[in-house]
Coordinates of C-alpha atoms and ligand atoms in Angstrom, one line a residue:
M14 CA 104.1 144.8 78.3
Y15 CA 104.8 148.1 76.2
E16 CA 108.7 148.1 75.5
D17 CA 109.1 151.8 73.9
K18 CA 110.8 154.0 76.1
E19 CA 110.7 157.1 74.2
G20 CA 108.2 159.7 75.1
R21 CA 106.2 159.8 78.6
L22 CA 102.4 158.6 78.4
I23 CA 99.9 162.0 79.0
V24 CA 96.6 159.9 80.2
V25 CA 93.7 162.6 79.7
S26 CA 90.3 161.8 80.9
N27 CA 87.2 163.6 82.3
R28 CA 88.3 162.9 86.1
L29 CA 91.4 162.5 87.8
P30 CA 91.4 158.7 89.3
I31 CA 91.5 160.3 92.6
V32 CA 88.6 161.2 95.2
V33 CA 88.7 163.8 98.1
K34 CA 87.7 162.6 101.4
K35 CA 87.4 164.1 104.4
S36 CA 90.0 162.8 107.1
G37 CA 89.0 165.2 110.3
A38 CA 88.2 168.6 111.3
N39 CA 89.4 170.4 108.1
R40 CA 91.6 168.3 107.2
Y41 CA 91.3 166.2 103.6
E42 CA 93.2 163.6 102.0
L43 CA 93.1 162.0 98.5
T44 CA 92.1 158.4 97.7
P45 CA 92.5 156.4 94.4
S46 CA 89.1 155.8 93.0
S47 CA 88.6 152.7 91.3
G48 CA 87.7 151.3 87.9
G49 CA 89.2 150.0 84.7
L50 CA 90.7 152.7 83.4
V51 CA 92.9 153.4 86.5
T52 CA 93.8 149.6 87.0
A53 CA 94.8 149.9 83.3
M54 CA 96.7 152.8 83.3
T55 CA 98.7 152.8 86.7
P56 CA 101.0 150.0 86.0
V57 CA 102.1 151.7 82.8
L58 CA 102.3 155.1 84.3
K59 CA 104.3 153.8 87.3
R60 CA 106.8 152.0 85.0
D61 CA 107.5 154.6 82.2
G62 CA 106.1 157.7 84.3
G63 CA 103.9 160.4 82.8
V64 CA 101.0 162.7 83.6
W65 CA 97.7 162.1 84.5
V66 CA 95.4 165.2 83.2
G67 CA 91.8 165.5 84.4
W68 CA 89.3 167.4 86.4
A69 CA 90.0 166.9 90.3
G70 CA 86.3 168.1 91.2
N71 CA 86.0 171.8 92.5
Y72 CA 86.2 172.1 96.5
E73 CA 86.7 175.8 97.0
E74 CA 83.8 176.0 99.3
E75 CA 85.1 173.5 101.6
G76 CA 88.4 175.2 101.6
V77 CA 90.4 172.2 100.2
V78 CA 93.8 173.2 98.8
L79 CA 93.9 170.7 96.1
E80 CA 97.3 171.8 94.6
T81 CA 98.4 170.7 97.9
L82 CA 97.0 167.3 98.4
L83 CA 97.7 166.5 94.8
R84 CA 101.7 167.6 95.3
Q85 CA 101.5 165.4 98.3
E86 CA 100.4 162.4 96.8
E87 CA 102.9 162.6 93.9
Q88 CA 105.7 162.4 96.3
N89 CA 104.8 158.6 96.6
L90 CA 104.5 158.5 92.8
A91 CA 106.4 158.1 89.4
Y92 CA 104.1 159.9 87.6
S93 CA 102.2 163.3 88.5
Y94 CA 98.5 164.5 88.2
E95 CA 97.8 167.8 86.6
P96 CA 94.3 169.3 87.5
V97 CA 92.2 171.1 84.9
D98 CA 90.6 174.2 86.0
I99 CA 87.2 174.4 85.2
N100 CA 84.3 176.0 87.5
L101 CA 81.3 174.6 88.4
K102 CA 78.7 176.4 86.2
E103 CA 81.0 175.4 83.0
Y104 CA 81.3 171.9 84.5
E105 CA 77.5 171.8 84.4
L106 CA 77.0 172.9 80.8
Y107 CA 79.6 170.8 79.3
Y108 CA 79.3 167.6 81.7
K109 CA 75.3 167.6 82.4
G110 CA 74.7 169.2 79.3
F111 CA 76.6 168.8 76.3
C112 CA 78.0 165.3 77.5
N113 CA 75.2 163.5 78.9
E114 CA 72.2 165.3 77.2
I115 CA 73.6 165.1 73.9
L116 CA 76.7 162.6 73.5
W117 CA 75.6 159.9 75.7
P118 CA 71.8 159.6 74.5
L119 CA 72.6 160.0 70.9
F120 CA 75.6 157.8 70.7
H121 CA 73.5 154.8 72.1
N122 CA 71.0 155.3 69.8
L123 CA 68.6 157.0 72.0
S124 CA 68.2 160.5 70.9
V125 CA 64.8 161.1 72.2
Y126 CA 66.7 162.2 75.4
C127 CA 68.6 164.6 73.2
N128 CA 68.5 168.3 74.2
F129 CA 70.6 170.0 71.4
S130 CA 71.3 173.4 73.2
A131 CA 73.9 175.7 71.2
D132 CA 75.3 176.7 74.8
Y133 CA 76.1 173.1 75.7
F134 CA 78.5 172.9 72.7
K135 CA 80.2 176.4 73.0
A136 CA 80.8 175.1 77.0
F137 CA 81.9 171.7 75.5
K138 CA 84.4 173.3 73.3
R139 CA 85.7 176.0 76.2
V140 CA 86.2 172.9 78.5
N141 CA 88.0 171.0 75.8
R142 CA 90.4 173.8 75.2
K143 CA 91.3 174.0 79.0
F144 CA 91.9 170.4 78.8
A145 CA 94.3 171.2 76.0
Q146 CA 96.0 174.1 77.6
T147 CA 96.7 171.7 80.7
V148 CA 97.7 169.0 78.5
A149 CA 100.3 171.6 76.7
E150 CA 101.5 172.9 79.6
A151 CA 102.7 169.3 80.7
L152 CA 104.1 168.2 77.5
I153 CA 108.1 167.7 76.8
D154 CA 109.7 166.7 73.9
N155 CA 107.8 163.1 72.3
D156 CA 105.3 162.4 74.7
F157 CA 102.5 160.2 73.6
I158 CA 99.1 161.7 74.3
W159 CA 96.1 159.5 75.0
I160 CA 92.9 161.2 75.4
H161 CA 89.8 159.1 76.8
D162 CA 86.0 159.2 75.8
Y163 CA 83.2 161.4 74.2
H164 CA 83.6 164.3 76.9
L165 CA 86.8 165.2 75.2
I166 CA 86.4 164.5 71.7
N167 CA 87.5 168.0 70.8
T168 CA 90.8 168.2 73.1
G169 CA 93.1 167.1 70.4
E170 CA 91.8 169.6 67.8
E171 CA 92.5 172.4 70.3
L172 CA 96.2 170.8 70.6
R173 CA 96.7 170.8 67.0
K174 CA 95.2 174.3 66.4
N175 CA 98.0 175.5 68.5
G176 CA 100.7 173.8 67.1
I177 CA 101.1 170.8 69.0
Q178 CA 102.5 167.9 66.7
N179 CA 103.1 165.2 69.3
R180 CA 101.3 161.9 68.7
I181 CA 97.6 162.1 69.9
A182 CA 95.4 159.1 70.4
F183 CA 91.7 158.6 71.4
F184 CA 89.7 155.8 72.5
L185 CA 86.0 156.0 72.6
H186 CA 84.5 153.9 75.6
I187 CA 81.0 154.2 74.5
P188 CA 79.5 153.0 71.3
F189 CA 79.6 155.2 68.0
P190 CA 76.4 155.7 66.4
P191 CA 75.4 154.8 62.7
A192 CA 75.5 157.8 60.3
E193 CA 71.9 158.5 60.6
T194 CA 71.8 158.9 64.0
F195 CA 74.9 160.7 64.4
N196 CA 73.8 163.3 61.6
R197 CA 71.3 164.3 64.1
I198 CA 74.0 166.5 65.9
P199 CA 73.7 170.0 64.6
W200 CA 77.6 170.4 65.0
R201 CA 78.2 166.7 63.3
L202 CA 80.8 168.4 60.7
Q203 CA 82.8 169.9 63.6
I204 CA 82.6 166.8 65.4
V205 CA 83.8 164.5 62.8
K206 CA 86.8 167.0 61.9
A207 CA 87.5 166.8 65.5
L208 CA 88.1 163.3 65.7
L209 CA 90.0 163.7 62.3
A210 CA 92.7 165.7 64.3
Y211 CA 94.0 162.1 66.2
D212 CA 96.7 160.1 64.7
L213 CA 94.9 157.0 66.3
I214 CA 91.2 156.7 66.7
G215 CA 90.1 153.3 69.0
F216 CA 86.7 151.9 69.3
Q217 CA 85.1 149.2 71.2
T218 CA 84.1 147.0 68.3
E219 CA 84.2 146.6 64.5
T220 CA 80.6 147.9 64.7
D221 CA 81.8 151.2 66.0
K222 CA 84.6 151.6 63.6
K223 CA 82.5 150.6 60.3
N224 CA 79.9 153.4 61.7
F225 CA 82.4 155.9 62.4
L226 CA 83.9 155.0 58.9
E227 CA 80.3 155.7 57.1
V228 CA 80.1 159.0 59.3
V229 CA 83.7 160.3 57.8
T230 CA 83.0 159.3 54.0
T231 CA 79.2 160.9 53.8
C232 CA 80.1 163.8 56.1
I233 CA 83.6 165.0 54.7
D234 CA 84.0 166.1 51.4
E235 CA 85.6 163.8 49.2
S236 CA 88.6 166.1 48.1
E237 CA 89.6 166.3 51.6
I238 CA 89.9 162.7 52.5
N239 CA 90.5 159.2 51.0
A240 CA 89.0 156.6 53.4
K241 CA 90.4 153.3 52.9
M242 CA 89.0 150.5 54.3
P243 CA 91.7 147.7 54.9
D244 CA 92.2 146.8 58.6
P245 CA 93.4 148.8 60.5
A246 CA 91.7 151.5 58.5
T247 CA 93.7 154.5 57.4
I248 CA 91.7 157.7 56.4
V249 CA 94.2 159.6 54.4
G250 CA 93.6 163.3 55.1
K251 CA 95.1 166.3 53.9
K252 CA 96.3 167.2 57.2
R253 CA 97.5 163.7 58.3
E254 CA 96.9 160.2 58.3
N255 CA 94.0 158.6 60.8
K256 CA 94.5 155.3 61.8
V257 CA 91.2 153.5 62.9
A258 CA 91.1 150.4 64.9
V259 CA 89.3 148.2 67.3
F260 CA 90.5 147.4 70.8
P261 CA 87.7 145.8 73.1
I262 CA 88.4 147.4 76.7
S263 CA 88.7 144.5 79.5
I264 CA 89.6 143.5 82.8
D265 CA 92.2 142.4 85.0
Y266 CA 91.5 138.5 84.6
N267 CA 94.1 137.4 87.3
E268 CA 92.7 139.8 89.8
F269 CA 89.1 138.9 89.6
S270 CA 89.9 135.5 89.1
D271 CA 92.1 135.4 92.4
A272 CA 89.7 137.6 94.3
A273 CA 86.6 135.1 93.5
G274 CA 88.4 132.3 95.2
S275 CA 89.8 134.6 98.3
K276 CA 88.6 133.6 101.5
P277 CA 86.5 136.7 102.3
V278 CA 84.7 136.1 99.0
V279 CA 84.1 132.3 99.5
Q280 CA 82.8 133.2 102.9
R281 CA 80.8 136.0 101.9
Y282 CA 79.3 134.0 99.0
R283 CA 78.2 131.0 101.1
E284 CA 76.3 133.3 103.4
I285 CA 74.4 134.6 100.2
K286 CA 73.7 131.3 98.9
E287 CA 72.2 130.0 102.7
G288 CA 70.1 133.0 102.8
Y289 CA 68.3 132.4 99.8
H290 CA 67.2 128.9 100.6
G291 CA 67.9 127.1 97.2
Q292 CA 66.2 129.7 95.0
K293 CA 67.8 130.3 91.6
I294 CA 69.4 133.8 91.7
I295 CA 69.3 135.9 88.8
L296 CA 71.5 138.8 89.0
G297 CA 71.7 142.6 87.6
V298 CA 74.0 144.7 88.3
D299 CA 74.0 148.2 86.5
R300 CA 74.9 151.9 86.8
L301 CA 71.1 153.4 87.0
D302 CA 71.2 154.3 83.5
Y303 CA 68.3 154.4 80.6
S304 CA 70.9 152.7 78.4
K305 CA 70.9 149.6 80.5
G306 CA 67.4 148.6 79.7
I307 CA 66.4 148.1 83.4
P308 CA 62.7 148.6 83.1
Q309 CA 62.4 146.4 80.0
R310 CA 64.3 143.4 82.0
L311 CA 61.7 143.8 85.1
K312 CA 59.0 143.4 82.3
A313 CA 60.3 140.5 81.0
Y314 CA 60.9 138.8 84.6
R315 CA 57.4 139.9 85.5
T316 CA 55.9 138.1 82.2
L317 CA 58.4 135.0 83.6
L318 CA 56.7 135.1 86.8
K319 CA 52.9 135.5 85.4
R320 CA 53.4 132.6 83.1
N321 CA 55.5 130.1 85.1
P322 CA 53.5 129.9 88.8
Q323 CA 55.8 126.6 89.2
L324 CA 58.9 129.1 89.6
H325 CA 57.0 131.0 92.1
T326 CA 59.4 131.0 95.8
K327 CA 62.0 128.9 93.4
V328 CA 63.8 132.1 91.8
K329 CA 64.9 135.5 92.8
L330 CA 65.9 138.5 91.1
I331 CA 68.4 140.9 92.4
Q332 CA 68.9 144.0 90.6
V333 CA 72.0 146.3 91.9
L334 CA 71.6 149.8 90.9
V335 CA 74.5 152.0 91.3
P336 CA 73.2 155.7 91.8
S337 CA 74.4 157.5 88.8
R338 CA 73.8 161.2 87.4
E339 CA 71.4 161.7 89.9
D340 CA 70.8 165.3 89.4
I341 CA 69.7 164.8 85.6
I342 CA 66.0 164.7 85.5
E343 CA 66.0 161.6 83.3
Y344 CA 67.8 159.7 85.7
G345 CA 65.4 160.5 88.4
N346 CA 62.4 159.6 86.3
L347 CA 64.2 156.5 85.7
K348 CA 64.4 155.7 89.1
R349 CA 61.1 156.4 90.0
E350 CA 60.0 154.0 86.8
I351 CA 62.1 151.2 88.0
E352 CA 60.7 151.5 91.8
Q353 CA 57.2 151.7 90.7
L354 CA 57.8 148.6 88.7
V355 CA 59.7 146.5 91.0
G356 CA 56.9 147.6 93.9
E357 CA 54.1 146.3 91.0
I358 CA 55.8 142.8 90.7
N359 CA 56.7 142.3 94.3
G360 CA 53.3 143.3 95.5
R361 CA 51.6 141.3 92.7
F362 CA 53.7 137.7 93.4
S363 CA 55.0 138.0 96.8
Q364 CA 54.0 135.3 99.1
P365 CA 55.2 134.8 103.2
G366 CA 59.1 133.9 102.9
W367 CA 59.4 135.1 99.2
I368 CA 59.6 138.4 97.7
P369 CA 60.6 137.9 93.8
I370 CA 62.8 141.0 93.5
Q371 CA 65.3 142.6 95.8
N372 CA 66.3 145.7 94.7
C373 CA 69.4 147.1 95.6
Y374 CA 70.1 151.1 95.4
Y375 CA 73.5 151.5 96.8
T376 CA 77.3 150.9 95.5
L377 CA 78.3 147.1 96.7
S378 CA 81.5 146.8 98.2
R379 CA 83.9 145.1 95.8
E380 CA 84.1 142.0 98.1
E381 CA 80.3 141.8 98.3
L382 CA 79.9 142.5 94.2
L383 CA 82.2 139.6 93.8
A384 CA 80.1 136.9 96.4
Y385 CA 77.1 138.1 94.5
Y386 CA 78.4 137.4 91.1
R387 CA 79.5 134.0 92.5
A388 CA 76.3 133.4 94.2
S389 CA 74.2 133.6 91.0
D390 CA 73.0 131.4 88.8
I391 CA 72.1 133.6 86.1
A392 CA 73.5 137.1 85.1
L393 CA 71.2 139.4 83.4
V394 CA 73.1 141.9 81.3
T395 CA 70.3 143.8 78.8
P396 CA 71.4 146.9 77.9
L397 CA 69.7 148.4 75.0
K398 CA 73.1 149.7 74.0
D399 CA 76.5 149.3 75.4
G400 CA 79.9 150.3 74.5
M401 CA 81.5 146.9 76.0
N402 CA 79.8 146.1 79.3
L403 CA 82.6 145.1 81.8
V404 CA 80.0 143.3 84.4
A405 CA 79.6 140.6 81.8
K406 CA 83.1 139.9 81.4
E407 CA 83.7 140.3 85.4
Y408 CA 80.9 137.9 86.0
C409 CA 82.3 135.3 83.7
V410 CA 85.6 135.4 85.2
T411 CA 84.4 135.1 88.8
N412 CA 82.5 132.1 88.0
I413 CA 85.3 129.7 88.7
D414 CA 82.6 127.0 89.4
R415 CA 81.5 127.6 85.8
E416 CA 77.8 126.8 87.1
G417 CA 76.4 130.3 86.0
V418 CA 74.8 131.5 82.7
L419 CA 75.1 134.6 80.9
I420 CA 72.0 136.2 79.2
L421 CA 73.4 138.9 77.0
S422 CA 72.2 141.7 74.9
R423 CA 72.9 141.8 71.2
F424 CA 73.8 145.4 71.5
A425 CA 76.3 145.1 74.1
G426 CA 79.8 145.6 72.7
V427 CA 81.1 142.4 74.7
R428 CA 78.6 140.5 72.4
Q429 CA 81.2 140.7 69.3
Q430 CA 83.4 138.8 71.6
F431 CA 81.4 136.3 73.4
K432 CA 79.2 135.5 70.4
D433 CA 76.8 132.8 71.3
D434 CA 78.9 131.4 74.0
A435 CA 76.4 134.1 76.1
L436 CA 72.4 133.3 75.7
L437 CA 71.8 136.1 73.4
V438 CA 68.9 138.5 73.5
N439 CA 67.0 141.4 72.1
P440 CA 66.1 143.4 75.1
F441 CA 63.6 145.2 73.0
D442 CA 62.1 141.8 72.3
E443 CA 60.2 140.5 75.8
E444 CA 59.9 137.3 74.4
S445 CA 63.8 136.5 73.9
V446 CA 64.3 137.5 77.3
V447 CA 61.6 135.2 78.8
D448 CA 62.7 132.3 76.8
A449 CA 66.4 132.8 77.6
L450 CA 65.6 132.9 81.3
K451 CA 63.6 129.6 80.8
K452 CA 66.5 128.0 79.0
A453 CA 69.0 129.4 81.5
L454 CA 66.9 128.0 84.6
F455 CA 67.0 124.6 83.0
M456 CA 70.3 124.5 81.4
D457 CA 72.5 121.1 82.3
S458 CA 75.9 121.4 84.0
E459 CA 77.7 120.1 81.1
E460 CA 76.4 122.9 78.6
K461 CA 77.1 125.7 81.4
H462 CA 80.6 124.8 81.7
K463 CA 81.3 124.6 78.2
R464 CA 80.2 128.0 77.5
M465 CA 81.5 129.7 80.7
E466 CA 84.9 128.1 79.6
K467 CA 84.9 129.9 76.1
M468 CA 83.9 133.0 77.7
Q469 CA 86.7 132.7 80.4
E470 CA 89.1 131.9 78.1
N471 CA 88.2 135.1 75.9
V472 CA 88.8 137.6 78.9
R473 CA 92.0 135.6 79.9
K474 CA 93.5 136.1 76.6
Y475 CA 92.2 139.6 76.0
D476 CA 92.8 141.1 79.4
I477 CA 93.2 144.9 80.4
Y478 CA 97.2 144.5 79.9
W479 CA 96.8 143.4 76.4
W480 CA 94.2 146.3 75.8
V481 CA 96.6 149.0 77.1
D482 CA 99.6 147.1 75.0
A483 CA 97.5 146.9 71.8
F484 CA 96.9 150.5 72.0
L485 CA 100.0 151.8 72.8
Q486 CA 101.6 149.6 70.2
A487 CA 99.4 151.0 67.6
G488 CA 99.9 154.6 68.5
K489 CA 103.8 154.2 68.5
R490 CA 103.9 152.1 65.4
Q491 CA 102.5 155.0 63.6
E492 CA 105.0 157.2 64.6
R493 CA 107.9 155.7 62.8
G494 CA 109.3 157.8 60.1
R495 CA 107.9 161.1 61.9
K496 CA 110.6 161.7 64.2
K497 CA 111.2 165.5 64.3
M498 CA 109.5 166.7 67.4
L499 CA 109.1 170.3 68.7
S500 CA 111.7 172.2 71.3
A501 CA 110.7 172.9 74.9
D502 CA 110.5 176.4 73.7
H503 CA 108.2 175.8 71.1
F504 CA 105.8 174.1 74.0
S505 CA 105.9 177.1 76.2
T506 CA 105.2 179.4 73.2
V507 CA 102.2 177.4 72.5
V508 CA 101.1 177.7 76.2
K509 CA 101.5 181.3 76.4
A510 CA 99.5 181.8 73.1
M511 CA 96.6 179.4 74.2
K512 CA 96.3 181.2 77.6
N513 CA 96.2 184.8 75.7
A514 CA 93.7 183.6 73.5
S515 CA 91.4 182.4 76.4
A516 CA 91.9 185.5 78.2
V517 CA 91.3 188.2 75.6
T518 CA 88.7 186.8 73.6
G519 CA 87.0 184.1 76.1
R520 CA 86.5 182.6 72.8
D521 CA 84.0 179.8 72.0
Ligands
GDG2 C1 81.4 152.6 80.3 C2 80.6 152.2 78.8 C3 82.2 150.4 79.0 C4 78.9 148.3 89.1 N1 78.2 147.9 90.4 C5 78.9 148.1 91.6 C6 80.2 148.0 90.9 N2 80.2 148.3 89.4 C7 81.4 148.6 88.4 C8 81.4 147.1 87.8 C9 81.9 147.3 86.4 C10 81.6 148.8 86.0 O1 81.0 149.4 87.5 C11 80.7 148.9 85.1 O2 81.3 149.0 83.8 P1 80.5 148.7 82.6 O3 81.4 148.6 81.5 O4 79.5 147.6 83.1 O5 79.4 150.2 82.4 P2 79.9 151.5 82.5 O6 79.8 152.0 83.8 O7 78.5 152.3 81.7 O8 81.3 151.9 81.5 C12 81.1 150.6 79.1 C13 83.1 150.8 79.9 O9 82.8 152.4 80.2 C14 84.8 150.8 80.0 O10 85.1 151.5 78.6 O11 82.4 148.9 79.3 O12 80.1 150.1 77.6 O13 79.4 152.5 79.1 O14 83.4 147.6 86.5 O15 82.1 146.1 88.3 N3 81.5 148.4 91.3 C15 81.4 148.0 92.6 N4 80.2 148.1 93.3 C16 78.9 148.0 92.8 O16 77.9 148.0 93.3 N5 82.7 148.2 93.7

């Protein structure tokens, strides 16, 4: 575990890790949200104290007094929550607009979905400034600021502009695209320069890091930087040195492995197995997102069934689709495309007692999800592009009897760790997916065990706690030799200046 006790940790993410729930007439309560980031950060914040900054949602219409709920919640915690005040209109332009109509598709190499609106960029900068202001208000002494993901690329720069000299680190959860793709953003220079405001910039894979360094060396004038390539890469700029390094995110190995063997999961997994009467279960679990390659996967399954009538009644594809970003047009279109394909395939191949695809458009409980992982003979993880893909890691760790096979896209970040212990496919090449499905269906137990054991070992060694520690240590190491910190007075002057600037000019 991370040992350095100097300075608190300030975690900054788009959303705070809590959800507001109605608990009675005009009564609300906060419940913790789940997910990798919450699992990773909570133990460190509990141990060392600190602050989590993020948007908590907007509940004005419901009359929820968020501040009161947050302060009540904090009484039982060793750390605090600082909500960022963003109105719904701003959130729409920044989140639905800049984040999800520009950065998300572009960084996933799917720029056909991009809508490069200048209003989106203005809102993005404005909201990032608000995040920076909330962070500045919470800062004391030599706090270490860890900013998460593409939504908040500009937050570090906003802090720097206002004289904040604390160590600020950034981790990108999604892929970083090659220079040719990145350079399509009209504001590319401003975005790269914003990234260079961080002391440490972390990526999921070596490819992302390489792409970023290529962008820096092609976009930024040579006189401003000197990009050195040794690992960890260090960009020596006029204003600061940026360390660029790779930290593949992971899961809580012990928690998944223990839960997979727990009584309720085992019982449910047996029920699922019995319910499918010996059919081979192929499982897909994804947020409904065009980066996940779901239509392409369904088409490959259709071809498998078309060419192999002997498999009819013997296999079942269970596709879990977690509802996501439902108010964005592209996501609605994707849902319709998937439903149409599922309908067509089921209509074409179904027989009495057998339907080839079970499509679940809802979120499974954690227990149910683990039971499905355990019950599946094959996991089909075929994104067109993915930062990491935690489903692949969860599937392997949960597969305690090692009888499952992971079919994995070459374009998922996790591939750089699992290498060819998974059956690797190109999701754009239907034949490669069909071949892998056939290979997986007929793979002998010895090979399955060998492959699964290696992947499990990898996640065991590089689990979520390894990830947090590696990142924090890299961020801290950089600090040696730069100990002069700003005083509390300085922070309050900075905050006042930031507030005045936004209020007077409303500047973008
Ligand atoms: C982004 C990046 C990167 C899914 N269905 C259910 C459910 N899930 C949970 C899984 C997993 C998570 O959602 C999905 O994580 P992924 O990593 O697969 O994908 P993204 O949501 O796109 O995440 C990705 C990640 O950030 C972390 O850096 O790996 O590349 O795109 O944990 O378990 N959970 C429950 N029911 C479901 O039906 N309870």
